[in-house]
mmCIF file of C-alpha atoms and ligand atoms in Angstrom:
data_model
loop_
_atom_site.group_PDB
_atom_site.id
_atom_site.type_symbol
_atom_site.label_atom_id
_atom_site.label_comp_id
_atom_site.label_asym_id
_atom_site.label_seq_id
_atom_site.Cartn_x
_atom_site.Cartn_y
_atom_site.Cartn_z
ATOM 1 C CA UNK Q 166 0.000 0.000 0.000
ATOM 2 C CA UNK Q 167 1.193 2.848 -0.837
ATOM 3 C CA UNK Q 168 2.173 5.629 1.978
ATOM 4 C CA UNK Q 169 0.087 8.797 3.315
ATOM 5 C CA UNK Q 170 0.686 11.668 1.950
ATOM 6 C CA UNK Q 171 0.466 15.066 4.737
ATOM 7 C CA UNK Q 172 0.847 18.553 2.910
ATOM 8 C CA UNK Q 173 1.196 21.662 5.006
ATOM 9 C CA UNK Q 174 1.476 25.393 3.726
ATOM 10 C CA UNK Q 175 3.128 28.129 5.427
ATOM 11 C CA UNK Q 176 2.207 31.763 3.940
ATOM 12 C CA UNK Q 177 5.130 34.094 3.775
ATOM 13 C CA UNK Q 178 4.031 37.046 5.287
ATOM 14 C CA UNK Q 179 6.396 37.527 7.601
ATOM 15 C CA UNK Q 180 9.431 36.082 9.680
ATOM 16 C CA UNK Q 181 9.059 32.662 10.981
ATOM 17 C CA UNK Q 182 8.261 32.314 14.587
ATOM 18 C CA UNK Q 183 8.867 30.384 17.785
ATOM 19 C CA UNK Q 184 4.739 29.869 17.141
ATOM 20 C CA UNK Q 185 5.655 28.931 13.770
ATOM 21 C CA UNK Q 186 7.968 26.436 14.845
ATOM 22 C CA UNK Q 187 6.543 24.461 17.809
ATOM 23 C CA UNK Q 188 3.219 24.695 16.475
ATOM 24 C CA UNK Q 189 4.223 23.702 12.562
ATOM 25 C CA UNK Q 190 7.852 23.081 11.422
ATOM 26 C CA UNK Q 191 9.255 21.148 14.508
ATOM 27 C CA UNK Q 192 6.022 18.598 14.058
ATOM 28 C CA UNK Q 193 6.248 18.522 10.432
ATOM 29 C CA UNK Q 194 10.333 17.913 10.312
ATOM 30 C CA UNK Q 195 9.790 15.381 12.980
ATOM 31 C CA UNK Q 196 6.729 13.469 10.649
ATOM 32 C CA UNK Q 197 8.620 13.502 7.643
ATOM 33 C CA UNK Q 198 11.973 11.894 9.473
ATOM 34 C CA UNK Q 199 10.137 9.146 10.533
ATOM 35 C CA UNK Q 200 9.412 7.879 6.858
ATOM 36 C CA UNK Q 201 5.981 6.776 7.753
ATOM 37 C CA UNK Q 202 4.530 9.407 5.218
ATOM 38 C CA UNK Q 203 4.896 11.167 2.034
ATOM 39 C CA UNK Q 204 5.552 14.653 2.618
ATOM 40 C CA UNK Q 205 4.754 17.678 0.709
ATOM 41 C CA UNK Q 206 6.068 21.170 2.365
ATOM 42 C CA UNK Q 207 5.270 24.448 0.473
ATOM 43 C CA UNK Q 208 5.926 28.208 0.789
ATOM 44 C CA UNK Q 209 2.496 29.874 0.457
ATOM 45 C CA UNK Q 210 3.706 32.890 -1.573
ATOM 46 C CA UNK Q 211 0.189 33.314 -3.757
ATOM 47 C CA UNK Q 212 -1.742 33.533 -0.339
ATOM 48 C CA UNK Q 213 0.112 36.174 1.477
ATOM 49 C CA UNK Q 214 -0.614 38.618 -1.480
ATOM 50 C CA UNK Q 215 -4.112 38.443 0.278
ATOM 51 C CA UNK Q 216 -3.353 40.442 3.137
ATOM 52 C CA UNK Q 217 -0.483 42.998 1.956
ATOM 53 C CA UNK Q 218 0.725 44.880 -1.083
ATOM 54 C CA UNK Q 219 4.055 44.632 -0.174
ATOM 55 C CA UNK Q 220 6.403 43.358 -2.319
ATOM 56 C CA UNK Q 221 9.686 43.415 -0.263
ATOM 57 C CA UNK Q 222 7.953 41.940 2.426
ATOM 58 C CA UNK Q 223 6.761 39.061 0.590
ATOM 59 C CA UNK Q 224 9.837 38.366 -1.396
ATOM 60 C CA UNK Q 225 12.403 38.315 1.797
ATOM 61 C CA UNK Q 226 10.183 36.272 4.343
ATOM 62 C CA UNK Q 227 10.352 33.649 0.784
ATOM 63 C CA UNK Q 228 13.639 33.400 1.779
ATOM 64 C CA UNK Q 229 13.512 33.585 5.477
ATOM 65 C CA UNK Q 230 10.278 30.944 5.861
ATOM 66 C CA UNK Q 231 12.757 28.532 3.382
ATOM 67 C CA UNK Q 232 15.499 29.114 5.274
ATOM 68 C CA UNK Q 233 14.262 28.319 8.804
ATOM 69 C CA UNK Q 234 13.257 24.884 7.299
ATOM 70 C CA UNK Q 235 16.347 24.149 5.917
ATOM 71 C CA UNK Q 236 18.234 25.632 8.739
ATOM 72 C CA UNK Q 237 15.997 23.644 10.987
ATOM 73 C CA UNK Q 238 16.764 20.515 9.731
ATOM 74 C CA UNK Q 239 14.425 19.574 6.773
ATOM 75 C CA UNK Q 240 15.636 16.867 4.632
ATOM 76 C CA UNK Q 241 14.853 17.366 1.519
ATOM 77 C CA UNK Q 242 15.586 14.232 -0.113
ATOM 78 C CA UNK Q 243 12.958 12.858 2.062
ATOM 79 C CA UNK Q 244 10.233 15.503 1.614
ATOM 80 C CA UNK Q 245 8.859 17.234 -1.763
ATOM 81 C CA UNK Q 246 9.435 21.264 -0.412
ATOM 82 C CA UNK Q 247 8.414 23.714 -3.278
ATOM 83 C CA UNK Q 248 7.390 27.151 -3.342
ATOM 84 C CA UNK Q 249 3.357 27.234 -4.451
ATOM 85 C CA UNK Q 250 4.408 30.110 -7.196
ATOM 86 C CA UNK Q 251 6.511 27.132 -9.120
ATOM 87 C CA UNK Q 252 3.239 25.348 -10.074
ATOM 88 C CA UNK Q 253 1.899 27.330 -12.367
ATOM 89 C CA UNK Q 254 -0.975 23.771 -12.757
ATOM 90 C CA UNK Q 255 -2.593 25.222 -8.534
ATOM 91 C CA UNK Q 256 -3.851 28.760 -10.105
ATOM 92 C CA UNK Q 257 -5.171 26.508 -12.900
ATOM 93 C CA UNK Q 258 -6.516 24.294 -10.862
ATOM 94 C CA UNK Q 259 -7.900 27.072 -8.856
ATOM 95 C CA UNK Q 260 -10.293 27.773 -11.536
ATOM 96 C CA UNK Q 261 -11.904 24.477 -11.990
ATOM 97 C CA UNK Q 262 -12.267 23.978 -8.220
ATOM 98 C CA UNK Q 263 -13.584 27.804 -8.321
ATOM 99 C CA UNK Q 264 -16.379 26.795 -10.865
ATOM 100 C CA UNK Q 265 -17.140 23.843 -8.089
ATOM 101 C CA UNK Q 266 -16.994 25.706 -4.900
ATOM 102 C CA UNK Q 267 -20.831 26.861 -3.947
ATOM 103 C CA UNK Q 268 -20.919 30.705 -3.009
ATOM 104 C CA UNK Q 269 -23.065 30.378 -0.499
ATOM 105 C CA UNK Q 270 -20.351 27.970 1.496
ATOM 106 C CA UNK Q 271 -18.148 30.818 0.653
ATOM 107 C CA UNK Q 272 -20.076 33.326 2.415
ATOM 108 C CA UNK Q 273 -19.384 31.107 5.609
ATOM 109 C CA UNK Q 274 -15.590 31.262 5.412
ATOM 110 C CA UNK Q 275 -14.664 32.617 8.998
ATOM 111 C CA UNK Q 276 -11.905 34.888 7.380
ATOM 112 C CA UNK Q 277 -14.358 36.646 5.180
ATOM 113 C CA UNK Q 278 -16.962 36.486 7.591
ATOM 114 C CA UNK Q 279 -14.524 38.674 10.164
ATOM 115 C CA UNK Q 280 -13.641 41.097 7.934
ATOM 116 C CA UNK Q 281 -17.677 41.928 7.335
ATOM 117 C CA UNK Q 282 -18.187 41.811 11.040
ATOM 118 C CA UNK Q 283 -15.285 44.134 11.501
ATOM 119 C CA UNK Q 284 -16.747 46.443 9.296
ATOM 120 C CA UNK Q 285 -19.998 46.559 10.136
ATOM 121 C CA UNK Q 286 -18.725 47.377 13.511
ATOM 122 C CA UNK Q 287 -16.663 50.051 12.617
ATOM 123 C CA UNK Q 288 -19.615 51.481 11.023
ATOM 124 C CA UNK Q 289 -18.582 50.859 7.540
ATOM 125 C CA UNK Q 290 -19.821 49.518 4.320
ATOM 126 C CA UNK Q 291 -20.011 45.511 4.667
ATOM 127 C CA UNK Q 292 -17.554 45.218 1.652
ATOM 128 C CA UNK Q 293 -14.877 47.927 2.544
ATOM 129 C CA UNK Q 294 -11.282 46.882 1.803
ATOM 130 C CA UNK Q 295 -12.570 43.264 0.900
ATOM 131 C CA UNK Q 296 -10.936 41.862 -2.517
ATOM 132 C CA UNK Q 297 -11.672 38.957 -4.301
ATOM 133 C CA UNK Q 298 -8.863 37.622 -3.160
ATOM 134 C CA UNK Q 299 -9.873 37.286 0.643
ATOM 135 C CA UNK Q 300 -13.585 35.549 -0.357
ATOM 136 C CA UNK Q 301 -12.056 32.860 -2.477
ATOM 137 C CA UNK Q 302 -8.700 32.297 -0.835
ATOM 138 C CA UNK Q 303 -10.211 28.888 0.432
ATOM 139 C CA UNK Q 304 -10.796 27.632 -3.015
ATOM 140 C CA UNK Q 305 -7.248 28.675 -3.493
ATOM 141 C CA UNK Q 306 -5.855 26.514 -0.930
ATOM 142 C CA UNK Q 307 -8.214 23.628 -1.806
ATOM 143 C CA UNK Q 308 -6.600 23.689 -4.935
ATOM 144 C CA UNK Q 309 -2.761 23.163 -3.057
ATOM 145 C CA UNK Q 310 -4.090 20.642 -1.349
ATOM 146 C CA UNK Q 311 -6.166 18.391 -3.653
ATOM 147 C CA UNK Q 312 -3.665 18.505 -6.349
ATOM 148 C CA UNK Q 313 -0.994 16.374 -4.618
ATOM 149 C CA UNK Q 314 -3.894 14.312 -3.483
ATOM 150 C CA UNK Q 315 -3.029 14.434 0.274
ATOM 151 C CA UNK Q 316 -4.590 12.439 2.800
ATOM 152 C CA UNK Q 317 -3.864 14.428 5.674
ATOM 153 C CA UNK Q 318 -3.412 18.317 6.372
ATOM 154 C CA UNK Q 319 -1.815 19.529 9.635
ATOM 155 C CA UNK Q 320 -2.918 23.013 10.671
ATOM 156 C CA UNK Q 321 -4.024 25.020 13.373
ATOM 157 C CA UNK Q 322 -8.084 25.229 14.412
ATOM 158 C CA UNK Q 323 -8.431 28.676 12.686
ATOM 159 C CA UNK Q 324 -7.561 26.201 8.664
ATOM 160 C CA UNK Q 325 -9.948 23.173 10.009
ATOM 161 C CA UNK Q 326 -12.898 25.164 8.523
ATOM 162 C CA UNK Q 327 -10.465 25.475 5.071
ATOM 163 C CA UNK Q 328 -9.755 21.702 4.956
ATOM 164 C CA UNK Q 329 -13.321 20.908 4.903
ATOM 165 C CA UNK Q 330 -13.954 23.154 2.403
ATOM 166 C CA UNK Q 331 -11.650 21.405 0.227
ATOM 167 C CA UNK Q 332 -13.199 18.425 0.858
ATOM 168 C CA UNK Q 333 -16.555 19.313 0.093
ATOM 169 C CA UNK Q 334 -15.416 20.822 -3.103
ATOM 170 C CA UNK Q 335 -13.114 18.033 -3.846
ATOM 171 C CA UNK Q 336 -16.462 15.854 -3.279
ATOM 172 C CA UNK Q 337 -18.439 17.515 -6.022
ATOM 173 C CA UNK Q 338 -15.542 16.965 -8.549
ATOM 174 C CA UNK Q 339 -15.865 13.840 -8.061
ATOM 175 C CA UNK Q 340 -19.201 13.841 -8.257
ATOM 176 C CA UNK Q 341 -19.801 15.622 -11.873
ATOM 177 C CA UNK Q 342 -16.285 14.320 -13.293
ATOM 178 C CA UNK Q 343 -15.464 10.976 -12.030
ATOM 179 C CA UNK Q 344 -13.458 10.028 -9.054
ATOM 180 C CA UNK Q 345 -9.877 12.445 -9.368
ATOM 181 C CA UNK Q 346 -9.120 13.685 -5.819
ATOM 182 C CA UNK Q 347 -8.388 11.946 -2.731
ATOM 183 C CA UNK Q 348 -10.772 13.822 -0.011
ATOM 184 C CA UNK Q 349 -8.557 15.428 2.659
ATOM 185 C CA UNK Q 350 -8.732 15.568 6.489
ATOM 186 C CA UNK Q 351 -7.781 18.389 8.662
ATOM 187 C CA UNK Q 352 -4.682 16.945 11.639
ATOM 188 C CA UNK Q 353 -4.996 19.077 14.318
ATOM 189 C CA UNK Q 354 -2.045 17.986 16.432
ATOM 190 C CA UNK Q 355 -3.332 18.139 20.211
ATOM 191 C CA UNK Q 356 0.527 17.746 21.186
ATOM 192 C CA UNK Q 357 1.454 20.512 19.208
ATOM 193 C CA UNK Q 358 2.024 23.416 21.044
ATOM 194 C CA UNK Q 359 -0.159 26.449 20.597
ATOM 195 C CA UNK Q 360 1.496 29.486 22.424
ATOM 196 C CA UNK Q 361 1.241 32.556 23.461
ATOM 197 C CA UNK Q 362 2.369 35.765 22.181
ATOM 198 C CA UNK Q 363 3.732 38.513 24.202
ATOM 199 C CA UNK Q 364 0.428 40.116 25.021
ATOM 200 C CA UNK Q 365 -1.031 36.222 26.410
ATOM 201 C CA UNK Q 366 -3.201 35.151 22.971
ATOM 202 C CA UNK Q 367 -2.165 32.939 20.569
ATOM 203 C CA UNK Q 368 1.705 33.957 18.727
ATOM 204 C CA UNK Q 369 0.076 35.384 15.647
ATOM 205 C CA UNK Q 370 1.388 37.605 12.582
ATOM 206 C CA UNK Q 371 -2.129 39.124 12.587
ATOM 207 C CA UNK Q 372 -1.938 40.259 15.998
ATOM 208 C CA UNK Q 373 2.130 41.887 16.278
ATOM 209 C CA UNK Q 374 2.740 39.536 19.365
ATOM 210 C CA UNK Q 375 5.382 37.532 18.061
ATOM 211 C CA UNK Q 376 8.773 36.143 18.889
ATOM 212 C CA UNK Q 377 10.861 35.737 16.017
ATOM 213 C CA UNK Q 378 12.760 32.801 15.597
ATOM 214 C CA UNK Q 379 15.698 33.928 14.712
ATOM 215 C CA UNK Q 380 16.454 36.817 16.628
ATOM 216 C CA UNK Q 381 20.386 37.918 17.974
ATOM 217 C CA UNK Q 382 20.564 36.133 21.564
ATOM 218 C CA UNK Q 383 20.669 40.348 22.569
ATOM 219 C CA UNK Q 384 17.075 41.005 20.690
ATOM 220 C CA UNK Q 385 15.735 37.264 21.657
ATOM 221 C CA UNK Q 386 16.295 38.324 25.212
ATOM 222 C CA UNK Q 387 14.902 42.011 25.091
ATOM 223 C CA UNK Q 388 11.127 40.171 23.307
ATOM 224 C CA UNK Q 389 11.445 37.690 26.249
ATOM 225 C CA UNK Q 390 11.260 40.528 28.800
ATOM 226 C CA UNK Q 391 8.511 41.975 26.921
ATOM 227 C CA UNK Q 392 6.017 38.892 27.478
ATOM 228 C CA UNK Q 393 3.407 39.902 29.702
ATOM 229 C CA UNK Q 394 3.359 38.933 33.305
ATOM 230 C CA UNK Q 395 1.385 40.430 35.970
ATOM 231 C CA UNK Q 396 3.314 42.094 39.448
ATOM 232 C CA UNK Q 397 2.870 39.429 42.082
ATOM 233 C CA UNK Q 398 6.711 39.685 43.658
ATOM 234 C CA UNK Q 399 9.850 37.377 44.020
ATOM 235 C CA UNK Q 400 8.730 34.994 46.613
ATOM 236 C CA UNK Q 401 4.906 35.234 45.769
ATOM 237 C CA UNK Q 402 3.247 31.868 44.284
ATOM 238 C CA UNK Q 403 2.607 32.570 40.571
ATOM 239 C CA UNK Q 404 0.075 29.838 38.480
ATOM 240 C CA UNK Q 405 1.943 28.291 36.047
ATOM 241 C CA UNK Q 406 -1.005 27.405 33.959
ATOM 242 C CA UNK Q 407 -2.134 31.032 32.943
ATOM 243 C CA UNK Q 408 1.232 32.177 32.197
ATOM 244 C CA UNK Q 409 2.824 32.930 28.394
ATOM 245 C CA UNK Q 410 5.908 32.633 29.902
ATOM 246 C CA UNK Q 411 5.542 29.153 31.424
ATOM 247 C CA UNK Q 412 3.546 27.750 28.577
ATOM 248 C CA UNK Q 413 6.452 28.558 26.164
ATOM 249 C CA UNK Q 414 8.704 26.880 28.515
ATOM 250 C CA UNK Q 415 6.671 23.742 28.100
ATOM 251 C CA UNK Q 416 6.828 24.201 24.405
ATOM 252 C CA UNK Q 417 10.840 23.570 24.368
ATOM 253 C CA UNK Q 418 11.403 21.905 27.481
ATOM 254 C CA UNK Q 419 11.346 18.120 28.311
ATOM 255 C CA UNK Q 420 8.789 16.907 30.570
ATOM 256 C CA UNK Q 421 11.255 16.704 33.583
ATOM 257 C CA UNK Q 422 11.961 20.512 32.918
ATOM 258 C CA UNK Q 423 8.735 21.454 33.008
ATOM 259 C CA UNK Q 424 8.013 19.534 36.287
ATOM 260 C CA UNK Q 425 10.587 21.381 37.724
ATOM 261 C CA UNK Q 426 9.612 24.860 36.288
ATOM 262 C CA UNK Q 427 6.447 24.392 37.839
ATOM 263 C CA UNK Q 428 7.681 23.982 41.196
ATOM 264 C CA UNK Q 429 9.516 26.558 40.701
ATOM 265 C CA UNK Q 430 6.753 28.823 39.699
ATOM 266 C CA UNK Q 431 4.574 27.658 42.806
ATOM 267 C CA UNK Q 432 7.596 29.034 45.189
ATOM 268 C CA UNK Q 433 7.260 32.328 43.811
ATOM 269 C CA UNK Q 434 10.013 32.353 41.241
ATOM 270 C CA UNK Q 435 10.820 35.824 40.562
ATOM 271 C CA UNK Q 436 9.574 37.031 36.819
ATOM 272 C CA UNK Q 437 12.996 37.923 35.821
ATOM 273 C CA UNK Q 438 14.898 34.999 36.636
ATOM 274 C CA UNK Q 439 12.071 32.903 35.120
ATOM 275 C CA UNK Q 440 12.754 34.688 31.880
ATOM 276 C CA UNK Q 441 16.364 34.637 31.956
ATOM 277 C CA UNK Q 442 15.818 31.121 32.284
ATOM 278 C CA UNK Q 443 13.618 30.405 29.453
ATOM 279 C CA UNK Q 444 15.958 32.805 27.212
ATOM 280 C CA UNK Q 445 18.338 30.072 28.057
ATOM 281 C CA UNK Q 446 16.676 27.417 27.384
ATOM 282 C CA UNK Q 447 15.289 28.457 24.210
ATOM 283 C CA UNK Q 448 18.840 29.820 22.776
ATOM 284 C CA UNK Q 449 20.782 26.736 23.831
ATOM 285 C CA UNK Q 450 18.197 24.832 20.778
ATOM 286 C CA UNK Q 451 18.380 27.431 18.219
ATOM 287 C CA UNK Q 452 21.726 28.570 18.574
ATOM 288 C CA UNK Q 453 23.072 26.046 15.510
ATOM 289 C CA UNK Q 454 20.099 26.415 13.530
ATOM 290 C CA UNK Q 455 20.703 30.085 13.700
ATOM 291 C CA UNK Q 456 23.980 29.595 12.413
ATOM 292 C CA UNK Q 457 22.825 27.815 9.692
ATOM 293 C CA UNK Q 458 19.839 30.067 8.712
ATOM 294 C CA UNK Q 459 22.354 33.457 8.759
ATOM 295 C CA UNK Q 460 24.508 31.744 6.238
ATOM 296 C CA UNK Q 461 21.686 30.443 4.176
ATOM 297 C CA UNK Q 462 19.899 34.307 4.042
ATOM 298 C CA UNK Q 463 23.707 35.581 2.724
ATOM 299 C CA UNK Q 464 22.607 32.637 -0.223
ATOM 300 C CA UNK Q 465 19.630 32.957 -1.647
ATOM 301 C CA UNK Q 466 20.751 31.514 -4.765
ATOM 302 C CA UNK Q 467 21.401 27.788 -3.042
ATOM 303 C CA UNK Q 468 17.854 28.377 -1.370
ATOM 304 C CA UNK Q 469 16.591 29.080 -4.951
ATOM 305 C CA UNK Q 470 18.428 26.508 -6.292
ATOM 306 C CA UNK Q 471 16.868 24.094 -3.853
ATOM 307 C CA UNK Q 472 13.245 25.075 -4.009
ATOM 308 C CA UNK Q 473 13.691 24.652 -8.169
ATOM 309 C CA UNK Q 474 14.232 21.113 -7.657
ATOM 310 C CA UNK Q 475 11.367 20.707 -5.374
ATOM 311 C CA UNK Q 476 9.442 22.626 -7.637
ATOM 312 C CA UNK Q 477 10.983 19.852 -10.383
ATOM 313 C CA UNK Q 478 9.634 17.187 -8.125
ATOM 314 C CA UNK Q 479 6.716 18.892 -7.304
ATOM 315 C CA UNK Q 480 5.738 19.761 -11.059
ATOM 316 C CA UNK Q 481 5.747 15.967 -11.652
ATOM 317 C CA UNK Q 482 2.772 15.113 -9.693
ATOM 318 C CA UNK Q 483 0.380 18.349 -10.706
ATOM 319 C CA UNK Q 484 1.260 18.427 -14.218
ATOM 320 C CA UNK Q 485 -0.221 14.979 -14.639
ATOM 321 C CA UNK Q 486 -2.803 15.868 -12.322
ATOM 322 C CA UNK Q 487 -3.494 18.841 -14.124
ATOM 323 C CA UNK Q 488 -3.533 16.641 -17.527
ATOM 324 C CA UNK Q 489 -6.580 14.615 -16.217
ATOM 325 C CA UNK Q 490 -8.233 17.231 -14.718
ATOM 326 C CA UNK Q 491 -8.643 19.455 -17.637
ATOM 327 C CA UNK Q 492 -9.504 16.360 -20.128
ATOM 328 C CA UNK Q 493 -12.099 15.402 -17.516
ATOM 329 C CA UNK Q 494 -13.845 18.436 -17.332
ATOM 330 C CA UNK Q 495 -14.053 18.516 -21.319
ATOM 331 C CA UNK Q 496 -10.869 20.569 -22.236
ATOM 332 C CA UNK Q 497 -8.982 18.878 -24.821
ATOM 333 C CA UNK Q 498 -7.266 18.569 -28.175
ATOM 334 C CA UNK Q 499 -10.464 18.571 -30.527
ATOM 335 C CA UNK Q 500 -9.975 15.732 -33.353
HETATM 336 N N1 LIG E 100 -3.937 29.308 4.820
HETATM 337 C C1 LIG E 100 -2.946 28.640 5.635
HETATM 338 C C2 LIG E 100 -2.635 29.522 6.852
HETATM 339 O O1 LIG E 100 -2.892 30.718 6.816
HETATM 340 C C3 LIG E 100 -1.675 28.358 4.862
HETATM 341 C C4 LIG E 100 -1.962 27.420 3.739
HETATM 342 C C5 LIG E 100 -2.119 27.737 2.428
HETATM 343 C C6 LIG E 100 -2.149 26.012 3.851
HETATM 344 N N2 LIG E 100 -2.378 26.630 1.693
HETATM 345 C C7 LIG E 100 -2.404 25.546 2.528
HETATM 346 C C8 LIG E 100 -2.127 25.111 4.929
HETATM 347 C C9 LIG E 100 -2.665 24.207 2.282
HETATM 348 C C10 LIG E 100 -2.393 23.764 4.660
HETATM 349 C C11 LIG E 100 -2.661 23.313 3.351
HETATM 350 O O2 LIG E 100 -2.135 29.009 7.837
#
């Protein structure tokens, strides 16, 4: 029998994250080093033009997002890791899944239906600042996924709504043109770490409470002081459980570790030396994969170079894909 195949996107919209990585990369490298699946990895370049008109932006976090992989340890003999702008077949795709995908499923999207809500609360027309682009981005990434016909799609809760999308547009394909695409299933990894950001909710680009993951050990320091605590005192029992900084310790730390941390919390650690001490912890595992991603950001060519031949591999899959697709829906050579 042939293996699983998992598929994850990451949209470069900014620099990767310690959310990023506990929550995405460090589960993904882990999967695909096992062997048990086939794995598809992709830079999500077409989606971040959704939320920003900013070229520079989206053209260096290319390189940083590809980077941290690599630097991270990502094998990519083992995995197929391509940047979604090198298959030109998805946007082509795209459009048959778009002529599949009902509107009014579309009008549910929680993305979309955030943006109205935001508007109409800010007293606005419903449609303000809404492009195409944010109403039918989930047809967009049902198109990533059901081309490499993957099984199994780890994200975060917020893309669980996306996934099953896809699958309910990937049913209806099958339905009117015969049976093409393998019907995908969100993996919402309970073990995966979700953490906080410096302000206490989730580590989010959309909401500027990041760490980055790749900051100098001076800078990584400074954004560790910055994550909110509250003023109980040296000596004063803190709860572990409520705080960012003690739920990012449990995020890199082994189980003894975090035993210990929260013991240490319940005697009234001070705030301070709890930091310094996560700082320390965190830098001692990123330290050689910093290394690693500084040199790779001085080469962009061998990234480049590197995410052609994914693309190569990549290309292989969704231009026969593509082939099918297109004859089943009745576009082909007449004659
Ligand atoms: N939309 C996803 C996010 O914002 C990223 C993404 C794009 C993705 N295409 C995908 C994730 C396909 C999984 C599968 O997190």
């Amino acid at each position: 029998m042939s293996k699983q195949r998992v598929l994850t996107g990451i949209t470069t919209s900014g620099s990767p994250h310690l959310g990023n990585y506990v929550g995405a990369i460090r589960p993904a490298i882990k999967a695909s080093l096992s062997g048990d699946y086939e794995s598809f990895f992709f830079l999500a370049d077409y989606h971040a033009l959704i939320k920003h008109q900013n070229p520079e932006l989206v053209h260096q976090s290319t390189l940083e997002i590809a980077s941290a992989w690599l630097a991270l340890g990502l094998d990519t003999d083992k995995v197929i890791f391509y940047r979604q702008s090198d298959i030109p077949e998805i946007p082509e795709l795209t459009w048959l899944l778009t002529c599949m995908a009902a509107k009014g499923m579309m009008n549910r999207a929680h993305a979309y239906k955030g943006a109205v809500q935001a508007n109409v609360e800010s007293g606005e027309d419903e449609d303000t600042a809404i492009t195409m682009g944010l109403f039918s981005y989930p047809i967009l990434m049902a198109a990533d996924i059901l081309m490499f016909n993957a099984h199994k799609i780890p994200v975060g809760r917020d893309q669980i709504q996306h996934v099953e999308m896809a699958r309910d547009i990937a049913q209806r394909f099958n339905h009117h043109f015969g049976e093409h695409f393998v019907l995908p299933a969100a993996q919402v990894d309970d073990d995966a770490a979700i953490l906080q950001g410096l302000d206490g909710r989730k580590m989010s680009k959309s909401y500027g409470n990041t760490i980055p993951l790749f900051l100098t050990e001076k800078q990584l320091k400074k954004h560790i002081n910055k994550i909110k605590t509250n003023l109980l005192e040296p000596g004063e029992p803190k709860d572990a459980e409520s705080s960012a900084v003690f739920q990012i310790w449990k995020a890199f730390a082994t189980p003894q570790q975090t035993t210990a941390m929260a013991r240490e919390f319940a005697n009234g650690i001070a705030w301070g030396e709890a930091k310094k001490q996560l700082f320390e912890l965190i830098n001692e595992q990123i330290k050689q994969p910093r290394e690693k991603y500084l040199q790779l950001l001085e080469n962009p060519a061998q990234v480049e170079a590197v995410l052609q031949q994914g693309a190569l591999k990549a290309r292989d899959h969704s231009a026969s894909l593509m082939a099918k697709a297109r004859r089943a829906v009745g576009i082909r050579p007449l004659g």
